[in-house]
Amino acid sequence: MAIDAHAQNAAAQAHVAAAQAAVAPKVKNPLRPFDTFKALFDQMCAQPKQLPDVIRVEDRSAPRPRKDWYQPPAQIFDNLYFIGTKGTGVYAINSPEGIAVIDTNFDYDARELVLGLLNLGVDPDNLKYIIVTHAHDDRYWGAKSLQDTYPKAKVVMSAADWDVVAKDNSPAKFKPKKDMVVTDGQKIKLGDATITFYVTPGHTPGTLSLIIDGLTNRKSVHSDDQKHIASLWGGTDINIGKQGVQYYPDGQTMMKTYIASAKRFKELSEKAGVDTIISTTLGHGNTLDKIKYWRMMNPDRSEAGAAGGTLEMTAKLEKEPHSFVNKEAVSRYYTVLQECYEAHLAWRSGS
């Protein structure tokens, strides 16, 4: 048993080392510190404190004070907006054909997040799709609130995660009515943008990961004439179940599922030419740092823009590409994820 444990740990550490090698670019740019994925590595490659895996138990139904979660909205591309909280990625794609919101957070803040679009000149009454990447409280509890407020909008989930919503122990008042079931490879077109859905089981049995094509950056001060493509990995953290539902029979099955999904989505992202990462957990993709630098490149007089930086820094960033755009960083991001998942499978090989 001791020999087996030593071998398992050695295998895990080899994957940890491979992940660590992908954390930072080979040539670091001091003007782009957000291209280093230390927070992602530190969390995802940490050895589990408890095995075998158990269902996560927590109650997050009580509203948090606004000061603890509020984050000013920001425009990332001409047709992509960040409207999330201090820790949670919530995004909106705007078009003449309507708006798609990606994730909703909790019931007590969802409407305010969407109303944040008004600060950016976008009318939330045009909401058409409410996309839920995975069936967890901080992703879908706000969907019911938005569904009631904007009845023309359709809540979008995979079949497997609609089943999780039906089975979990969340209060009934937070559960949206079943609207739209998307399948692997299905597309939604909104103006210039096309969202392609991929079912990537892991974080939940039916986690949705997205590739968003047709993002443009022609209207900012720091503009370009390129077409940008973003990918969003639908759920990063490792958990065998939540809210009373166990997703997998054991930790090895769980990690093999994560690994297969991560490998596939990395390949899909590379094939699509993805050059932009948007993340569900902000620290994993350094989202708020990227927004801060983007505001320095495009200074404004808004609440958040006022704290963006100095004219000296704005001048230094003049020749830098968009803070969210970096194809090389996209590849490293998914390498870190995949290698950390491989390490977790090795740690669970004898559990």
XYZ file of C-alpha atoms in Angstrom:
351
model
C 0.000 0.000 0.000
C 2.849 2.397 0.827
C 4.493 1.658 -2.528
C 1.195 2.263 -4.348
C 0.656 5.557 -2.514
C 4.181 6.676 -3.386
C 3.620 5.842 -7.071
C 0.293 7.647 -7.127
C 1.798 10.768 -5.582
C 4.753 10.670 -7.986
C 2.351 10.476 -10.937
C 0.300 13.337 -9.519
C 3.380 15.502 -8.982
C 4.467 14.953 -12.589
C 1.154 16.431 -13.737
C 1.438 19.251 -11.198
C 4.858 20.107 -12.636
C 3.435 20.097 -16.173
C 0.647 22.418 -15.058
C 3.086 24.748 -13.326
C 5.182 24.943 -16.484
C 2.131 26.310 -18.310
C 1.159 28.932 -15.705
C 3.242 31.795 -17.118
C 4.403 32.738 -20.629
C 7.995 31.941 -21.478
C 8.659 35.645 -21.971
C 6.786 37.684 -19.369
C 5.418 41.098 -20.264
C 5.240 43.392 -17.206
C 2.354 45.229 -18.871
C 0.333 41.979 -19.000
C 0.538 40.377 -15.530
C -2.925 38.863 -16.070
C -1.516 36.385 -18.619
C -0.099 34.352 -15.705
C -2.596 31.860 -14.237
C -1.232 31.458 -10.706
C -4.619 31.576 -8.949
C -5.975 28.890 -11.264
C -2.968 26.671 -10.597
C -2.926 27.253 -6.827
C -6.554 26.211 -6.464
C -6.867 23.457 -9.032
C -3.536 21.693 -8.416
C -3.853 21.637 -4.623
C -3.866 18.095 -3.252
C -7.325 17.171 -1.890
C -7.625 17.424 1.878
C -10.278 14.738 2.124
C -10.772 11.494 0.217
C -12.977 9.812 -0.771
C -15.002 12.683 -2.197
C -18.235 13.710 -0.524
C -21.159 15.881 -1.632
C -20.646 19.559 -0.842
C -23.106 20.874 1.715
C -23.687 24.616 2.052
C -26.566 27.031 2.375
C -26.219 30.258 0.375
C -29.867 31.274 0.327
C -29.394 34.315 2.602
C -28.723 37.538 0.656
C -25.266 39.042 1.107
C -24.781 42.790 1.641
C -24.423 44.614 -1.666
C -21.008 45.986 -0.727
C -19.711 42.412 -0.498
C -20.582 41.432 -4.070
C -21.187 44.532 -6.226
C -18.799 45.105 -9.122
C -19.368 47.821 -11.770
C -20.246 46.420 -15.206
C -17.797 46.757 -18.068
C -17.815 46.531 -21.849
C -15.195 44.042 -23.030
C -15.946 44.003 -26.761
C -18.470 45.858 -28.924
C -20.992 43.077 -28.279
C -19.755 41.420 -25.052
C -20.237 42.821 -21.542
C -19.191 41.778 -18.054
C -22.079 42.238 -15.593
C -20.945 39.944 -12.782
C -20.001 40.257 -9.126
C -16.613 40.538 -7.437
C -16.083 36.797 -7.791
C -18.581 35.426 -10.274
C -18.462 35.724 -14.035
C -21.792 36.842 -15.513
C -21.717 38.077 -19.098
C -24.070 39.485 -21.725
C -23.939 39.343 -25.514
C -25.820 42.204 -27.152
C -27.228 42.345 -30.670
C -30.104 43.888 -32.654
C -31.798 40.474 -32.398
C -31.709 40.445 -28.608
C -29.465 39.831 -25.590
C -28.109 36.582 -24.172
C -27.040 36.559 -20.527
C -24.550 33.883 -19.491
C -25.273 32.773 -15.898
C -27.346 34.682 -13.349
C -25.812 34.351 -9.863
C -28.350 34.391 -7.003
C -31.967 35.492 -6.870
C -31.210 38.566 -4.757
C -28.771 40.163 -7.216
C -29.680 38.806 -10.667
C -31.972 41.665 -11.690
C -29.481 44.293 -10.561
C -26.732 42.596 -12.561
C -28.841 42.713 -15.711
C -29.972 46.277 -15.001
C -26.272 47.134 -14.978
C -26.534 46.943 -18.752
C -28.434 50.241 -18.631
C -25.253 51.927 -17.388
C -23.644 50.813 -20.637
C -26.507 51.940 -22.856
C -28.046 48.481 -23.332
C -31.779 47.897 -22.771
C -32.355 44.728 -20.676
C -35.935 44.538 -21.966
C -34.380 42.951 -25.063
C -33.252 39.912 -23.059
C -33.832 36.809 -25.220
C -31.774 33.990 -23.676
C -30.740 33.200 -20.087
C -27.914 30.680 -20.473
C -27.019 28.609 -17.406
C -23.608 26.955 -17.687
C -24.184 24.537 -14.816
C -26.895 23.662 -12.315
C -25.441 25.211 -9.149
C -27.031 27.807 -6.881
C -24.761 30.679 -7.957
C -25.559 30.022 -11.630
C -29.250 29.256 -11.837
C -30.979 30.609 -8.725
C -31.233 34.023 -10.371
C -32.729 32.565 -13.553
C -36.211 32.353 -12.024
C -36.049 36.027 -11.041
C -35.085 37.017 -14.599
C -37.647 34.650 -16.087
C -40.381 36.365 -14.071
C -39.117 39.876 -14.893
C -38.482 39.253 -18.605
C -41.048 36.607 -19.615
C -39.991 36.614 -23.290
C -36.535 35.330 -22.345
C -35.826 31.590 -22.482
C -33.768 29.808 -19.823
C -31.204 27.578 -21.557
C -29.630 24.455 -20.010
C -28.518 20.983 -21.034
C -30.916 18.072 -20.480
C -28.679 16.555 -17.798
C -28.574 19.776 -15.797
C -32.310 20.385 -16.119
C -32.569 16.967 -14.440
C -30.225 18.127 -11.669
C -32.402 21.205 -11.085
C -35.461 18.955 -10.788
C -33.748 16.657 -8.250
C -31.676 18.999 -6.079
C -32.769 20.338 -2.695
C -32.816 24.012 -3.660
C -35.942 25.884 -2.515
C -38.692 25.610 -5.133
C -38.938 29.400 -5.334
C -35.466 29.494 -6.947
C -36.166 26.888 -9.644
C -37.023 28.266 -13.114
C -39.628 26.596 -15.276
C -38.086 24.376 -17.908
C -37.696 26.319 -21.157
C -35.025 25.417 -23.658
C -32.864 22.278 -23.772
C -29.673 22.625 -25.824
C -27.680 19.756 -27.245
C -23.979 19.313 -27.902
C -22.881 21.412 -30.877
C -26.074 23.468 -31.030
C -25.691 27.104 -32.095
C -27.509 30.345 -31.287
C -26.905 33.361 -33.525
C -27.256 36.896 -32.206
C -26.259 39.486 -34.792
C -22.567 39.076 -35.575
C -22.060 36.664 -32.685
C -22.616 32.906 -32.776
C -22.680 30.898 -29.544
C -21.850 27.201 -29.909
C -22.761 24.982 -26.948
C -20.743 21.940 -25.931
C -21.856 19.559 -23.185
C -18.745 19.051 -21.040
C -19.647 16.882 -18.018
C -17.473 17.314 -14.959
C -18.499 20.137 -12.680
C -22.061 18.879 -13.151
C -23.356 16.040 -15.355
C -24.431 18.490 -18.066
C -22.085 21.462 -17.770
C -22.215 23.711 -20.834
C -19.012 25.217 -22.207
C -19.276 27.875 -24.881
C -17.368 29.109 -27.907
C -18.485 32.611 -28.890
C -17.528 33.655 -32.416
C -17.940 37.077 -33.988
C -16.814 39.399 -31.204
C -15.576 42.768 -32.473
C -13.581 45.666 -31.065
C -14.174 48.473 -33.537
C -15.852 51.040 -31.281
C -13.306 51.412 -28.478
C -10.495 53.960 -28.354
C -8.071 51.027 -28.565
C -9.818 49.462 -31.574
C -8.876 46.813 -34.130
C -10.447 45.304 -37.247
C -10.160 41.672 -36.197
C -12.871 39.148 -35.410
C -12.352 37.685 -31.947
C -13.447 34.320 -30.599
C -13.951 33.617 -26.897
C -14.300 30.365 -25.030
C -15.850 29.813 -21.629
C -15.173 26.604 -19.677
C -18.469 26.020 -17.922
C -17.291 24.777 -14.526
C -13.803 24.432 -13.090
C -13.959 23.340 -9.436
C -13.943 19.663 -8.494
C -17.012 18.351 -6.697
C -18.724 14.966 -6.783
C -22.086 16.505 -6.000
C -23.909 19.459 -4.515
C -27.313 20.490 -3.174
C -28.206 16.911 -2.292
C -27.381 15.338 -5.677
C -24.384 13.035 -6.221
C -23.176 13.254 -9.812
C -20.720 10.336 -10.010
C -20.358 7.001 -8.191
C -16.752 7.664 -7.145
C -13.854 10.086 -7.481
C -12.055 8.190 -10.228
C -15.113 8.191 -12.486
C -15.552 11.894 -11.741
C -11.973 12.810 -12.664
C -11.948 10.684 -15.819
C -15.064 12.578 -16.871
C -13.424 15.969 -16.174
C -10.292 14.973 -18.107
C -12.175 13.746 -21.177
C -14.231 16.943 -21.308
C -11.211 19.219 -20.766
C -9.178 17.491 -23.503
C -12.052 17.730 -25.954
C -12.842 21.366 -25.242
C -9.172 22.368 -25.496
C -9.059 20.780 -28.954
C -12.327 22.467 -29.958
C -10.999 25.841 -28.800
C -7.778 25.410 -30.760
C -9.652 24.337 -33.893
C -11.993 27.341 -33.602
C -9.053 29.753 -33.256
C -10.080 31.007 -29.795
C -8.049 34.037 -28.712
C -10.006 35.103 -25.608
C -10.784 33.463 -22.271
C -13.816 34.473 -20.232
C -14.166 32.606 -16.967
C -17.010 31.642 -14.665
C -14.804 32.125 -11.583
C -13.100 35.483 -12.070
C -9.835 34.696 -10.322
C -9.161 31.751 -12.612
C -8.946 33.967 -15.694
C -7.776 37.146 -13.917
C -10.896 38.824 -15.273
C -10.997 41.878 -13.023
C -7.337 42.624 -13.692
C -7.994 42.429 -17.431
C -10.948 44.802 -17.045
C -8.800 47.228 -15.046
C -6.143 47.300 -17.773
C -8.758 47.565 -20.525
C -10.168 50.636 -18.809
C -6.711 52.148 -18.652
C -6.428 51.559 -22.392
C -9.881 53.118 -22.887
C -10.221 55.723 -20.109
C -13.696 56.970 -19.257
C -15.462 58.982 -16.558
C -17.508 56.149 -15.105
C -17.427 54.991 -11.495
C -14.958 52.242 -12.293
C -13.086 54.168 -14.978
C -12.198 56.933 -12.536
C -10.076 54.460 -10.584
C -8.593 52.877 -13.683
C -5.085 54.293 -13.660
C -2.849 57.170 -14.696
C -2.268 58.874 -18.028
C 1.300 57.603 -17.866
C 0.092 53.998 -17.711
C -2.425 54.634 -20.491
C 0.430 55.859 -22.681
C 2.517 52.752 -21.875
C -0.361 50.491 -22.900
C -0.943 52.275 -26.204
C 0.727 49.577 -28.317
C -0.414 46.583 -26.292
C -3.142 44.301 -27.702
C -6.552 44.012 -26.052
C -6.067 42.762 -22.490
C -8.490 39.852 -23.037
C -6.899 38.749 -26.319
C -4.011 36.271 -26.263
C -4.181 32.994 -28.193
C -1.030 31.646 -26.533
C -2.533 32.237 -23.086
C -5.690 30.353 -24.085
C -3.651 27.214 -24.776
C -1.801 27.486 -21.456
C -5.046 28.058 -19.545
C -6.508 24.766 -20.756
C -3.194 22.963 -20.263
C -3.181 24.000 -16.593
C -6.739 22.735 -16.196
C -6.115 19.418 -17.904
C -2.871 18.664 -16.057
C -4.395 19.546 -12.683
C -7.337 17.237 -13.390
C -4.859 14.475 -14.312
C -3.097 15.036 -10.988
C -6.382 14.680 -9.124
C -7.097 11.381 -10.870
C -3.694 10.099 -9.765
C -4.338 11.147 -6.173
C -7.632 9.244 -6.279
C -6.246 6.096 -7.902
C -6.164 4.171 -4.627
C -9.138 5.807 -2.899
